[in-house]
PDB file of C-alpha atoms and ligand atoms in Angstrom:
ATOM      1  CA  MET A   1      13.862  11.674 -22.636  1.00 92.00           C
ATOM      2  CA  ILE A   2      11.458   9.340 -20.862  1.00 98.00           C
ATOM      3  CA  SER A   3      10.272  10.397 -17.409  1.00 98.00           C
ATOM      4  CA  LEU A   4       8.561   8.230 -14.769  1.00 99.00           C
ATOM      5  CA  GLN A   5       7.709  11.309 -12.693  1.00 98.00           C
ATOM      6  CA  THR A   6       4.344  11.140 -10.960  1.00 98.00           C
ATOM      7  CA  PHE A   7       2.193  13.228  -8.615  1.00 98.00           C
ATOM      8  CA  ILE A   8      -0.015  12.589  -5.613  1.00 98.00           C
ATOM      9  CA  ALA A   9      -1.759  15.442  -3.803  1.00 97.00           C
ATOM     10  CA  GLU A  10       0.421  18.111  -5.460  1.00 92.00           C
ATOM     11  CA  LYS A  11       3.632  16.376  -4.452  1.00 97.00           C
ATOM     12  CA  THR A  12       6.134  15.220  -7.076  1.00 98.00           C
ATOM     13  CA  PHE A  13       7.915  11.879  -7.076  1.00 98.00           C
ATOM     14  CA  LYS A  14      10.941  11.196  -9.282  1.00 98.00           C
ATOM     15  CA  ASN A  15       9.392   7.855 -10.282  1.00 98.00           C
ATOM     16  CA  CYS A  16       6.246   5.811  -9.671  1.00 98.00           C
ATOM     17  CA  LEU A  17       7.762   2.897  -7.711  1.00 99.00           C
ATOM     18  CA  MET A  18       7.879   2.232  -3.987  1.00 99.00           C
ATOM     19  CA  ASN A  19       7.812  -0.696  -1.585  1.00 99.00           C
ATOM     20  CA  ALA A  20       4.530  -1.961  -0.170  1.00 99.00           C
ATOM     21  CA  SER A  21       4.182  -1.585   3.569  1.00 98.00           C
ATOM     22  CA  GLY A  22       5.437  -4.656   5.396  1.00 98.00           C
ATOM     23  CA  VAL A  23       8.282  -5.434   3.036  1.00 98.00           C
ATOM     24  CA  LYS A  24      11.831  -4.385   4.007  1.00 98.00           C
ATOM     25  CA  CYS A  25      10.626  -1.445   6.045  1.00 98.00           C
ATOM     26  CA  MET A  26      10.487  -2.494   9.694  1.00 98.00           C
ATOM     27  CA  THR A  27      13.982  -1.675  10.994  1.00 98.00           C
ATOM     28  CA  ASP A  28      16.255   1.351  10.660  1.00 98.00           C
ATOM     29  CA  GLU A  29      18.651  -0.700   8.470  1.00 98.00           C
ATOM     30  CA  GLU A  30      15.869  -1.776   6.097  1.00 98.00           C
ATOM     31  CA  LEU A  31      14.549   1.782   5.819  1.00 98.00           C
ATOM     32  CA  GLN A  32      18.072   3.067   5.127  1.00 98.00           C
ATOM     33  CA  GLU A  33      18.395   0.540   2.312  1.00 98.00           C
ATOM     34  CA  LEU A  34      15.114   1.755   0.782  1.00 98.00           C
ATOM     35  CA  ALA A  35      16.352   5.349   1.047  1.00 98.00           C
ATOM     36  CA  ARG A  36      19.508   4.376  -0.881  1.00 98.00           C
ATOM     37  CA  SER A  37      17.508   2.504  -3.544  1.00 98.00           C
ATOM     38  CA  GLU A  38      16.126   3.807  -6.846  1.00 98.00           C
ATOM     39  CA  ALA A  39      12.535   3.825  -5.495  1.00 98.00           C
ATOM     40  CA  GLY A  40      10.579   7.067  -6.001  1.00 98.00           C
ATOM     41  CA  THR A  41       9.626   7.008  -2.310  1.00 98.00           C
ATOM     42  CA  TRP A  42       9.056   4.414   0.404  1.00 98.00           C
ATOM     43  CA  ILE A  43       6.705   3.477   3.220  1.00 99.00           C
ATOM     44  CA  THR A  44       7.232   2.256   6.778  1.00 98.00           C
ATOM     45  CA  LYS A  45       5.878  -1.022   8.224  1.00 98.00           C
ATOM     46  CA  SER A  46       2.325  -0.700   9.543  1.00 98.00           C
ATOM     47  CA  CYS A  47       2.690   0.162  13.200  1.00 98.00           C
ATOM     48  CA  THR A  48       0.780  -0.258  16.413  1.00 98.00           C
ATOM     49  CA  LEU A  49       0.956   2.017  19.479  1.00 98.00           C
ATOM     50  CA  VAL A  50       3.191  -0.474  21.276  1.00 98.00           C
ATOM     51  CA  PRO A  51       5.930  -2.621  19.635  1.00 98.00           C
ATOM     52  CA  GLN A  52       4.926  -6.180  18.682  1.00 98.00           C
ATOM     53  CA  ASP A  53       6.960  -9.326  17.939  1.00 98.00           C
ATOM     54  CA  GLY A  54       4.355 -10.717  15.542  1.00 98.00           C
ATOM     55  CA  ASN A  55       3.634 -14.412  14.953  1.00 98.00           C
ATOM     56  CA  PRO A  56       5.999 -17.379  15.348  1.00 98.00           C
ATOM     57  CA  SER A  57       8.135 -18.390  12.330  1.00 98.00           C
ATOM     58  CA  PRO A  58       7.981 -19.618   9.677  1.00 98.00           C
ATOM     59  CA  ARG A  59       5.482 -16.841   8.974  1.00 98.00           C
ATOM     60  CA  TYR A  60       6.401 -15.960   5.349  1.00 98.00           C
ATOM     61  CA  ALA A  61       6.936 -18.361   2.458  1.00 98.00           C
ATOM     62  CA  ASP A  62       8.085 -17.676  -1.086  1.00 98.00           C
ATOM     63  CA  LEU A  63       5.979 -19.626  -3.570  1.00 98.00           C
ATOM     64  CA  LYS A  64       6.703 -20.253  -7.235  1.00 96.00           C
ATOM     65  CA  MET A  65       3.945 -17.827  -8.266  1.00 98.00           C
ATOM     66  CA  GLY A  66       3.906 -15.495  -5.269  1.00 98.00           C
ATOM     67  CA  SER A  67       4.031 -15.579  -1.496  1.00 98.00           C
ATOM     68  CA  ILE A  68       1.953 -16.357   1.576  1.00 98.00           C
ATOM     69  CA  ASN A  69       2.334 -14.591   4.931  1.00 98.00           C
ATOM     70  CA  SER A  70       0.914 -14.406   8.387  1.00 98.00           C
ATOM     71  CA  MET A  71       3.424 -12.018   9.933  1.00 98.00           C
ATOM     72  CA  GLY A  72       1.023 -10.783  12.608  1.00 98.00           C
ATOM     73  CA  LEU A  73       2.101  -7.145  12.386  1.00 98.00           C
ATOM     74  CA  PRO A  74       5.632  -7.297  13.834  1.00 98.00           C
ATOM     75  CA  ASN A  75       6.783  -3.685  14.250  1.00 98.00           C
ATOM     76  CA  LEU A  76       8.953  -1.439  16.420  1.00 99.00           C
ATOM     77  CA  GLY A  77       6.008   0.648  17.650  1.00 98.00           C
ATOM     78  CA  PHE A  78       4.568   4.046  16.722  1.00 98.00           C
ATOM     79  CA  ASP A  79       7.248   6.138  18.493  1.00 98.00           C
ATOM     80  CA  PHE A  80      10.056   4.533  16.474  1.00 98.00           C
ATOM     81  CA  TYR A  81       8.359   5.279  13.125  1.00 98.00           C
ATOM     82  CA  LEU A  82       7.354   8.810  14.135  1.00 98.00           C
ATOM     83  CA  ASN A  83      10.970   9.522  15.138  1.00 98.00           C
ATOM     84  CA  TYR A  84      12.145   8.068  11.835  1.00 98.00           C
ATOM     85  CA  ALA A  85       9.618  10.188   9.895  1.00 98.00           C
ATOM     86  CA  LEU A  86      10.685  13.346  11.743  1.00 98.00           C
ATOM     87  CA  LYS A  87      14.362  12.652  10.983  1.00 98.00           C
ATOM     88  CA  GLN A  88      13.366  12.346   7.316  1.00 97.00           C
ATOM     89  CA  HIS A  89      11.538  15.670   7.590  1.00 96.00           C
ATOM     90  CA  ASP A  90      14.699  17.250   9.014  1.00 97.00           C
ATOM     91  CA  THR A  91      16.671  16.090   5.957  1.00 97.00           C
ATOM     92  CA  GLY A  92      14.118  17.726   3.635  1.00 96.00           C
ATOM     93  CA  ASN A  93      12.145  14.585   2.660  1.00 96.00           C
ATOM     94  CA  ASP A  94       8.452  15.518   2.707  1.00 96.00           C
ATOM     95  CA  SER A  95       7.217  12.579   0.598  1.00 97.00           C
ATOM     96  CA  LEU A  96       7.634   9.634   2.957  1.00 98.00           C
ATOM     97  CA  PHE A  97       4.642   7.330   3.523  1.00 98.00           C
ATOM     98  CA  PHE A  98       3.843   6.411   7.134  1.00 98.00           C
ATOM     99  CA  SER A  99       1.692   3.288   7.588  1.00 98.00           C
ATOM    100  CA  VAL A 100      -0.558   2.957  10.630  1.00 98.00           C
ATOM    101  CA  ALA A 101      -2.533  -0.141  11.707  1.00 98.00           C
ATOM    102  CA  GLY A 102      -3.855   0.262  15.224  1.00 97.00           C
ATOM    103  CA  LEU A 103      -5.286  -2.756  17.033  1.00 96.00           C
ATOM    104  CA  LYS A 104      -8.410  -0.740  17.748  1.00 96.00           C
ATOM    105  CA  LEU A 105     -10.068   2.460  16.520  1.00 97.00           C
ATOM    106  CA  GLU A 106      -8.976   4.447  19.581  1.00 97.00           C
ATOM    107  CA  ASP A 107      -5.329   3.507  18.877  1.00 98.00           C
ATOM    108  CA  ASN A 108      -5.642   4.719  15.283  1.00 98.00           C
ATOM    109  CA  LEU A 109      -7.150   8.008  16.436  1.00 98.00           C
ATOM    110  CA  GLN A 110      -4.394   8.456  19.015  1.00 98.00           C
ATOM    111  CA  MET A 111      -1.610   7.778  16.488  1.00 98.00           C
ATOM    112  CA  LEU A 112      -3.178  10.075  13.883  1.00 98.00           C
ATOM    113  CA  LYS A 113      -3.563  12.870  16.466  1.00 98.00           C
ATOM    114  CA  ARG A 114       0.141  12.596  17.229  1.00 98.00           C
ATOM    115  CA  ILE A 115       1.028  12.687  13.519  1.00 98.00           C
ATOM    116  CA  GLN A 116      -1.269  15.690  13.119  1.00 98.00           C
ATOM    117  CA  ASP A 117       0.484  17.527  15.981  1.00 98.00           C
ATOM    118  CA  SER A 118       3.990  16.661  14.707  1.00 98.00           C
ATOM    119  CA  ASP A 119       6.148  18.251  11.999  1.00 98.00           C
ATOM    120  CA  PHE A 120       5.569  15.244   9.696  1.00 98.00           C
ATOM    121  CA  GLN A 121       4.756  16.538   6.204  1.00 97.00           C
ATOM    122  CA  GLY A 122       4.466  13.263   4.262  1.00 98.00           C
ATOM    123  CA  PHE A 123       1.593  10.884   3.582  1.00 98.00           C
ATOM    124  CA  THR A 124      -0.158   8.625   6.055  1.00 98.00           C
ATOM    125  CA  GLU A 125      -1.530   5.279   4.829  1.00 98.00           C
ATOM    126  CA  LEU A 126      -4.094   3.812   7.217  1.00 98.00           C
ATOM    127  CA  ASN A 127      -4.211   0.006   6.875  1.00 98.00           C
ATOM    128  CA  LEU A 128      -7.903  -0.973   6.911  1.00 98.00           C
ATOM    129  CA  SER A 129      -6.983  -4.630   7.326  1.00 95.00           C
ATOM    130  CA  CYS A 130      -6.446  -3.730  10.967  1.00 87.00           C
ATOM    131  CA  PRO A 131      -8.584  -5.721  13.411  1.00 84.00           C
ATOM    132  CA  ASN A 132     -12.140  -4.492  14.018  1.00 86.00           C
ATOM    133  CA  LEU A 133     -14.647  -5.272  16.778  1.00 87.00           C
ATOM    134  CA  PRO A 134     -14.707  -8.945  17.901  1.00 87.00           C
ATOM    135  CA  GLY A 135     -16.941 -11.059  15.665  1.00 93.00           C
ATOM    136  CA  LYS A 136     -16.702  -8.562  12.792  1.00 94.00           C
ATOM    137  CA  PRO A 137     -14.603  -8.842   9.633  1.00 97.00           C
ATOM    138  CA  GLN A 138     -11.537  -6.645   9.110  1.00 97.00           C
ATOM    139  CA  THR A 139     -12.488  -2.962   8.884  1.00 97.00           C
ATOM    140  CA  GLY A 140     -12.172  -2.885   5.082  1.00 98.00           C
ATOM    141  CA  TYR A 141     -14.890  -5.545   4.810  1.00 98.00           C
ATOM    142  CA  ASP A 142     -17.193  -3.805   7.347  1.00 97.00           C
ATOM    143  CA  PHE A 143     -18.558  -0.880   5.345  1.00 98.00           C
ATOM    144  CA  ASP A 144     -20.451   0.871   8.170  1.00 98.00           C
ATOM    145  CA  ARG A 145     -17.353   0.659  10.325  1.00 97.00           C
ATOM    146  CA  THR A 146     -15.170   2.019   7.491  1.00 98.00           C
ATOM    147  CA  ASN A 147     -17.520   5.005   7.273  1.00 98.00           C
ATOM    148  CA  GLU A 148     -17.423   5.508  11.056  1.00 98.00           C
ATOM    149  CA  VAL A 149     -13.607   5.283  11.163  1.00 98.00           C
ATOM    150  CA  LEU A 150     -13.209   7.866   8.371  1.00 98.00           C
ATOM    151  CA  ASP A 151     -15.821  10.138   9.946  1.00 98.00           C
ATOM    152  CA  LYS A 152     -13.997  10.128  13.292  1.00 98.00           C
ATOM    153  CA  ILE A 153     -10.597  10.666  11.634  1.00 98.00           C
ATOM    154  CA  PHE A 154     -11.638  13.569   9.418  1.00 98.00           C
ATOM    155  CA  ASN A 155     -13.206  15.309  12.406  1.00 98.00           C
ATOM    156  CA  PHE A 156      -9.685  16.456  13.233  1.00 98.00           C
ATOM    157  CA  TYR A 157      -7.173  15.131  10.707  1.00 98.00           C
ATOM    158  CA  GLN A 158      -5.907  17.685   8.162  1.00 98.00           C
ATOM    159  CA  LYS A 159      -2.740  16.115   6.731  1.00 98.00           C
ATOM    160  CA  PRO A 160      -2.581  14.004   3.538  1.00 98.00           C
ATOM    161  CA  LEU A 161      -4.232  10.664   4.328  1.00 98.00           C
ATOM    162  CA  GLY A 162      -4.923   7.551   2.303  1.00 98.00           C
ATOM    163  CA  ILE A 163      -6.106   4.042   3.081  1.00 98.00           C
ATOM    164  CA  LYS A 164      -4.833   0.587   2.209  1.00 98.00           C
ATOM    165  CA  LEU A 165      -7.739  -1.579   1.080  1.00 98.00           C
ATOM    166  CA  PRO A 166      -8.246  -5.323   0.955  1.00 98.00           C
ATOM    167  CA  PRO A 167      -9.343  -6.763  -2.409  1.00 98.00           C
ATOM    168  CA  TYR A 168     -13.037  -6.703  -3.322  1.00 99.00           C
ATOM    169  CA  PHE A 169     -14.715  -9.159  -5.663  1.00 98.00           C
ATOM    170  CA  ASP A 170     -18.312  -8.011  -6.046  1.00 98.00           C
ATOM    171  CA  MET A 171     -19.592  -4.992  -7.972  1.00 98.00           C
ATOM    172  CA  ILE A 172     -21.902  -3.854  -5.173  1.00 98.00           C
ATOM    173  CA  HIS A 173     -18.928  -3.893  -2.791  1.00 98.00           C
ATOM    174  CA  PHE A 174     -16.859  -1.693  -5.137  1.00 99.00           C
ATOM    175  CA  GLU A 175     -19.742   0.752  -5.452  1.00 99.00           C
ATOM    176  CA  THR A 176     -20.561   0.811  -1.742  1.00 99.00           C
ATOM    177  CA  VAL A 177     -16.928   1.398  -0.752  1.00 99.00           C
ATOM    178  CA  ALA A 178     -16.384   4.052  -3.457  1.00 99.00           C
ATOM    179  CA  ASN A 179     -19.522   5.930  -2.371  1.00 99.00           C
ATOM    180  CA  ILE A 180     -18.233   6.047   1.201  1.00 99.00           C
ATOM    181  CA  LEU A 181     -14.687   7.092   0.229  1.00 99.00           C
ATOM    182  CA  ASN A 182     -15.952   9.860  -2.084  1.00 99.00           C
ATOM    183  CA  GLN A 183     -17.484  11.619   0.944  1.00 98.00           C
ATOM    184  CA  TYR A 184     -14.055  12.265   2.504  1.00 99.00           C
ATOM    185  CA  PRO A 185     -10.961  14.336   1.644  1.00 98.00           C
ATOM    186  CA  LEU A 186      -8.818  11.243   1.126  1.00 99.00           C
ATOM    187  CA  ARG A 187      -5.749  11.880  -1.043  1.00 98.00           C
ATOM    188  CA  PHE A 188      -5.181   8.304  -2.169  1.00 99.00           C
ATOM    189  CA  ILE A 189      -6.140   4.672  -1.776  1.00 99.00           C
ATOM    190  CA  THR A 190      -3.758   1.755  -2.111  1.00 99.00           C
ATOM    191  CA  CYS A 191      -5.179  -1.462  -3.518  1.00 98.00           C
ATOM    192  CA  ILE A 192      -4.710  -4.260  -2.895  1.00 98.00           C
ATOM    193  CA  ASN A 193      -3.526  -5.754   0.379  1.00 98.00           C
ATOM    194  CA  SER A 194      -2.876  -9.505   0.223  1.00 98.00           C
ATOM    195  CA  VAL A 195      -5.762 -11.853  -0.677  1.00 98.00           C
ATOM    196  CA  GLY A 196      -6.786 -13.012   2.775  1.00 98.00           C
ATOM    197  CA  ASN A 197      -6.674 -16.457   4.317  1.00 98.00           C
ATOM    198  CA  ALA A 198      -5.257 -18.482   1.466  1.00 98.00           C
ATOM    199  CA  LEU A 199      -3.830 -21.959   2.105  1.00 98.00           C
ATOM    200  CA  TYR A 200      -0.736 -23.345   0.378  1.00 98.00           C
ATOM    201  CA  ILE A 201       0.307 -26.979   0.697  1.00 98.00           C
ATOM    202  CA  GLU A 202       3.585 -28.706  -0.125  1.00 98.00           C
ATOM    203  CA  ASP A 203       3.576 -32.526  -0.022  1.00 98.00           C
ATOM    204  CA  GLU A 204       1.206 -33.096   2.941  1.00 98.00           C
ATOM    205  CA  THR A 205       2.016 -29.984   4.939  1.00 98.00           C
ATOM    206  CA  VAL A 206       1.279 -26.291   5.189  1.00 99.00           C
ATOM    207  CA  VAL A 207       4.185 -23.865   4.591  1.00 98.00           C
ATOM    208  CA  ILE A 208       3.718 -21.295   7.384  1.00 98.00           C
ATOM    209  CA  LYS A 209       3.214 -21.944  11.099  1.00 98.00           C
ATOM    210  CA  PRO A 210       0.559 -19.435  12.301  1.00 98.00           C
ATOM    211  CA  LYS A 211      -3.190 -20.054  11.850  1.00 98.00           C
ATOM    212  CA  GLY A 212      -2.840 -23.658  10.661  1.00 98.00           C
ATOM    213  CA  GLY A 213      -1.074 -22.452   7.514  1.00 98.00           C
ATOM    214  CA  PHE A 214      -3.620 -19.811   6.430  1.00 98.00           C
ATOM    215  CA  GLY A 215      -2.181 -16.481   5.307  1.00 98.00           C
ATOM    216  CA  GLY A 216      -2.351 -13.530   2.929  1.00 98.00           C
ATOM    217  CA  LEU A 217      -1.563 -14.382  -0.685  1.00 98.00           C
ATOM    218  CA  GLY A 218       0.596 -12.084  -2.805  1.00 98.00           C
ATOM    219  CA  GLY A 219       2.515 -12.071  -6.079  1.00 98.00           C
ATOM    220  CA  ALA A 220       1.558 -13.336  -9.536  1.00 98.00           C
ATOM    221  CA  TYR A 221      -1.484 -15.193  -8.172  1.00 99.00           C
ATOM    222  CA  VAL A 222      -3.172 -11.900  -7.280  1.00 99.00           C
ATOM    223  CA  LYS A 223      -2.291  -9.647 -10.229  1.00 99.00           C
ATOM    224  CA  PRO A 224      -5.666  -9.916 -12.048  1.00 99.00           C
ATOM    225  CA  THR A 225      -7.483  -9.187  -8.777  1.00 99.00           C
ATOM    226  CA  ALA A 226      -5.182  -6.219  -8.070  1.00 99.00           C
ATOM    227  CA  LEU A 227      -5.678  -4.774 -11.565  1.00 99.00           C
ATOM    228  CA  ALA A 228      -9.454  -5.152 -11.252  1.00 99.00           C
ATOM    229  CA  ASN A 229      -9.446  -3.240  -7.965  1.00 99.00           C
ATOM    230  CA  VAL A 230      -7.193  -0.478  -9.319  1.00 99.00           C
ATOM    231  CA  ARG A 231      -9.344  -0.138 -12.445  1.00 99.00           C
ATOM    232  CA  MET A 232     -12.701  -0.203 -10.675  1.00 99.00           C
ATOM    233  CA  PHE A 233     -11.707   2.370  -8.052  1.00 99.00           C
ATOM    234  CA  TYR A 234     -10.034   4.566 -10.677  1.00 99.00           C
ATOM    235  CA  LYS A 235     -13.401   4.670 -12.449  1.00 99.00           C
ATOM    236  CA  LEU A 236     -15.581   5.097  -9.362  1.00 99.00           C
ATOM    237  CA  LEU A 237     -13.586   7.526  -7.210  1.00 99.00           C
ATOM    238  CA  LYS A 238     -13.516  11.308  -7.537  1.00 99.00           C
ATOM    239  CA  LYS A 239     -10.390  12.594  -9.279  1.00 98.00           C
ATOM    240  CA  GLU A 240      -8.922  14.044  -6.045  1.00 98.00           C
ATOM    241  CA  ILE A 241      -8.327  10.495  -4.760  1.00 99.00           C
ATOM    242  CA  ALA A 242      -5.271   8.978  -6.461  1.00 99.00           C
ATOM    243  CA  VAL A 243      -4.996   5.212  -6.802  1.00 99.00           C
ATOM    244  CA  ILE A 244      -1.795   3.453  -5.793  1.00 99.00           C
ATOM    245  CA  GLY A 245      -1.563  -0.015  -7.319  1.00 99.00           C
ATOM    246  CA  CYS A 246      -0.182  -3.006  -5.451  1.00 99.00           C
ATOM    247  CA  GLY A 247      -0.283  -6.658  -6.382  1.00 99.00           C
ATOM    248  CA  GLY A 248       1.577  -9.067  -8.602  1.00 98.00           C
ATOM    249  CA  VAL A 249       4.274  -6.797 -10.007  1.00 99.00           C
ATOM    250  CA  GLU A 250       7.230  -8.888 -11.217  1.00 99.00           C
ATOM    251  CA  THR A 251       8.200  -6.979 -14.374  1.00 99.00           C
ATOM    252  CA  GLY A 252       8.066  -3.550 -15.984  1.00 99.00           C
ATOM    253  CA  ARG A 253       5.138  -4.870 -18.025  1.00 99.00           C
ATOM    254  CA  ASP A 254       3.183  -5.419 -14.774  1.00 99.00           C
ATOM    255  CA  VAL A 255       3.911  -1.833 -13.677  1.00 99.00           C
ATOM    256  CA  PHE A 256       2.726  -0.647 -17.104  1.00 99.00           C
ATOM    257  CA  GLU A 257      -0.563  -2.559 -16.685  1.00 99.00           C
ATOM    258  CA  HIS A 258      -1.216  -1.078 -13.222  1.00 99.00           C
ATOM    259  CA  ILE A 259      -0.719   2.410 -14.673  1.00 99.00           C
ATOM    260  CA  LEU A 260      -2.964   1.627 -17.671  1.00 99.00           C
ATOM    261  CA  CYS A 261      -5.658   0.729 -15.125  1.00 99.00           C
ATOM    262  CA  GLY A 262      -5.200   4.136 -13.486  1.00 99.00           C
ATOM    263  CA  ALA A 263      -2.457   3.790 -10.869  1.00 99.00           C
ATOM    264  CA  SER A 264      -0.442   6.950 -10.074  1.00 98.00           C
ATOM    265  CA  MET A 265       2.136   4.988  -8.109  1.00 98.00           C
ATOM    266  CA  VAL A 266       2.909   1.254  -7.911  1.00 99.00           C
ATOM    267  CA  GLN A 267       4.010  -0.664  -4.821  1.00 99.00           C
ATOM    268  CA  ILE A 268       6.211  -3.763  -4.844  1.00 99.00           C
ATOM    269  CA  ALA A 269       5.913  -6.438  -2.168  1.00 98.00           C
ATOM    270  CA  THR A 270       6.548 -10.105  -2.994  1.00 98.00           C
ATOM    271  CA  GLN A 271       9.082  -9.322  -5.734  1.00 98.00           C
ATOM    272  CA  LEU A 272      10.934  -6.967  -3.376  1.00 98.00           C
ATOM    273  CA  MET A 273      11.146  -9.839  -0.869  1.00 98.00           C
ATOM    274  CA  LYS A 274      12.526 -12.138  -3.588  1.00 98.00           C
ATOM    275  CA  GLU A 275      14.934  -9.720  -5.255  1.00 98.00           C
ATOM    276  CA  ASP A 276      15.645  -7.017  -2.670  1.00 98.00           C
ATOM    277  CA  THR A 277      16.046  -3.310  -3.541  1.00 98.00           C
ATOM    278  CA  PRO A 278      17.785  -3.833  -6.946  1.00 98.00           C
ATOM    279  CA  VAL A 279      14.267  -4.702  -8.168  1.00 99.00           C
ATOM    280  CA  PHE A 280      13.526  -0.963  -8.502  1.00 99.00           C
ATOM    281  CA  PHE A 281      16.380  -0.366 -10.960  1.00 98.00           C
ATOM    282  CA  ARG A 282      15.249  -3.318 -13.099  1.00 99.00           C
ATOM    283  CA  LEU A 283      11.561  -2.299 -13.120  1.00 99.00           C
ATOM    284  CA  ILE A 284      12.457   1.276 -14.067  1.00 99.00           C
ATOM    285  CA  ALA A 285      14.576   0.060 -16.996  1.00 98.00           C
ATOM    286  CA  GLU A 286      11.884  -2.396 -18.172  1.00 99.00           C
ATOM    287  CA  LEU A 287       9.079   0.176 -17.924  1.00 99.00           C
ATOM    288  CA  LYS A 288      11.114   2.805 -19.804  1.00 99.00           C
ATOM    289  CA  GLU A 289      11.847   0.244 -22.537  1.00 98.00           C
ATOM    290  CA  ILE A 290       8.102  -0.410 -23.017  1.00 99.00           C
ATOM    291  CA  MET A 291       7.361   3.337 -23.056  1.00 99.00           C
ATOM    292  CA  ASN A 292      10.154   3.855 -25.594  1.00 98.00           C
ATOM    293  CA  ILE A 293       8.730   1.214 -27.961  1.00 98.00           C
ATOM    294  CA  LYS A 294       5.236   2.711 -27.632  1.00 98.00           C
ATOM    295  CA  GLY A 295       6.413   6.312 -27.982  1.00 98.00           C
ATOM    296  CA  TYR A 296       5.264   7.406 -24.512  1.00 98.00           C
ATOM    297  CA  GLN A 297       7.397  10.041 -22.764  1.00 98.00           C
ATOM    298  CA  ASN A 298       5.414  10.446 -19.556  1.00 98.00           C
ATOM    299  CA  ILE A 299       3.207   8.341 -17.283  1.00 98.00           C
ATOM    300  CA  SER A 300       0.326  10.712 -18.088  1.00 98.00           C
ATOM    301  CA  ASP A 301       0.486   9.615 -21.759  1.00 98.00           C
ATOM    302  CA  PHE A 302      -1.097   6.261 -20.813  1.00 99.00           C
ATOM    303  CA  ARG A 303      -2.288   6.391 -17.191  1.00 98.00           C
ATOM    304  CA  GLY A 304      -5.890   5.153 -16.989  1.00 99.00           C
ATOM    305  CA  LYS A 305      -6.038   4.714 -20.767  1.00 98.00           C
ATOM    306  CA  LEU A 306      -6.728   0.975 -20.801  1.00 99.00           C
ATOM    307  CA  LYS A 307      -8.518   0.142 -24.041  1.00 98.00           C
ATOM    308  CA  GLU A 308     -11.923  -1.501 -23.736  1.00 98.00           C
ATOM    309  CA  LEU A 309     -13.621  -3.447 -26.511  1.00 98.00           C
TER     310      LEU A 309
HETATM  311  O1  LIG B   1       0.692 -10.135   8.846  1.00 90.02           O
HETATM  312  C1  LIG B   1       0.885  -8.928   8.633  1.00 90.02           C
HETATM  313  O2  LIG B   1       1.631  -8.220   9.345  1.00 90.02           O
HETATM  314  C2  LIG B   1       0.204  -8.359   7.453  1.00 90.02           C
HETATM  315  N1  LIG B   1       0.364  -9.051   6.285  1.00 90.02           N
HETATM  316  C3  LIG B   1      -0.249  -8.630   5.123  1.00 90.02           C
HETATM  317  O3  LIG B   1      -0.126  -9.275   4.066  1.00 90.02           O
HETATM  318  N2  LIG B   1      -1.020  -7.494   5.159  1.00 90.02           N
HETATM  319  C4  LIG B   1      -1.192  -6.785   6.313  1.00 90.02           C
HETATM  320  O4  LIG B   1      -1.897  -5.768   6.257  1.00 90.02           O
HETATM  321  C5  LIG B   1      -0.563  -7.210   7.519  1.00 90.02           C
HETATM  322  C6  LIG B   1      -0.768  -6.442   8.793  1.00 90.02           C
HETATM  323  C7  LIG B   1      -2.189  -6.447   9.314  1.00 90.02           C
HETATM  324  C8  LIG B   1      -2.756  -7.743   9.847  1.00 90.02           C
HETATM  325  C9  LIG B   1      -3.130  -8.636   8.691  1.00 90.02           C
HETATM  326  C10 LIG B   1      -1.806  -8.490  10.767  1.00 90.02           C
HETATM  327  C11 LIG B   1      -4.025  -7.431  10.624  1.00 90.02           C
END
């Protein structure tokens, strides 16, 4: 019997697949569909204190090798997702992921205080691609600010918390970020968010309306970058911080590679947009088939065990 069971912070998941925040997880209907799916757990759309409409459409485009988006954080507001999370708690689900992306640090602190004071028993994923101070890059690319944000949060926050990171491309950046994260009781990191400010052109025209066509790149284009980030942080972070992989998963083989790099859980974004929730059933079957051929019965038989030359 092959099992895809996995663990994060002492909690058990029936399998290692979930959606990535932002995909099919904004409305009650979408969240209900995820709950009915084969996914091991699921995560809510990154939320702000107050509901937001997001950017004008078209703001997402499917590309042959991935996707580009500039959604602009459309969401139903913190209260909606907290109510949803508490209803899940009432039905005995204590493994939901709750994504938070405040428009400023004070908003993040306020939302996390309310989660702290609630009955929510799941995981919180703080999206570090949230806006920072004017004239500064996103928080995940501002290392002093990342340190300050985590310091302020862990002054009071006691529940399981992780962060969603943008992709890094330079060794000193990996090391600097890992050294900061290792100072805090984080339970997980999720890498990667979309590759920022890409530009896709068809004929003579951009394919999304906001920002002159610039948007976050996802899908097959970003898989090597995602695997590099998963692998590097798996090596550099203390063992208490699990790595959740995200980026470029189209097949069971891609899930297998994320786990080889060290991922404990794997998120699906672009392919979930393209294929909807049946994608989880397919990926589970394809991953089990690979494990069967290789004689692996559990994720732990190969997690992190990428062979180097
Ligand atoms: O546009 C989005 O809502 C979005 N798209 C992504 O690919 N990643 C994200 O983290 C978000 C939300 C955060 C932000 C990019 C709008 C600041």
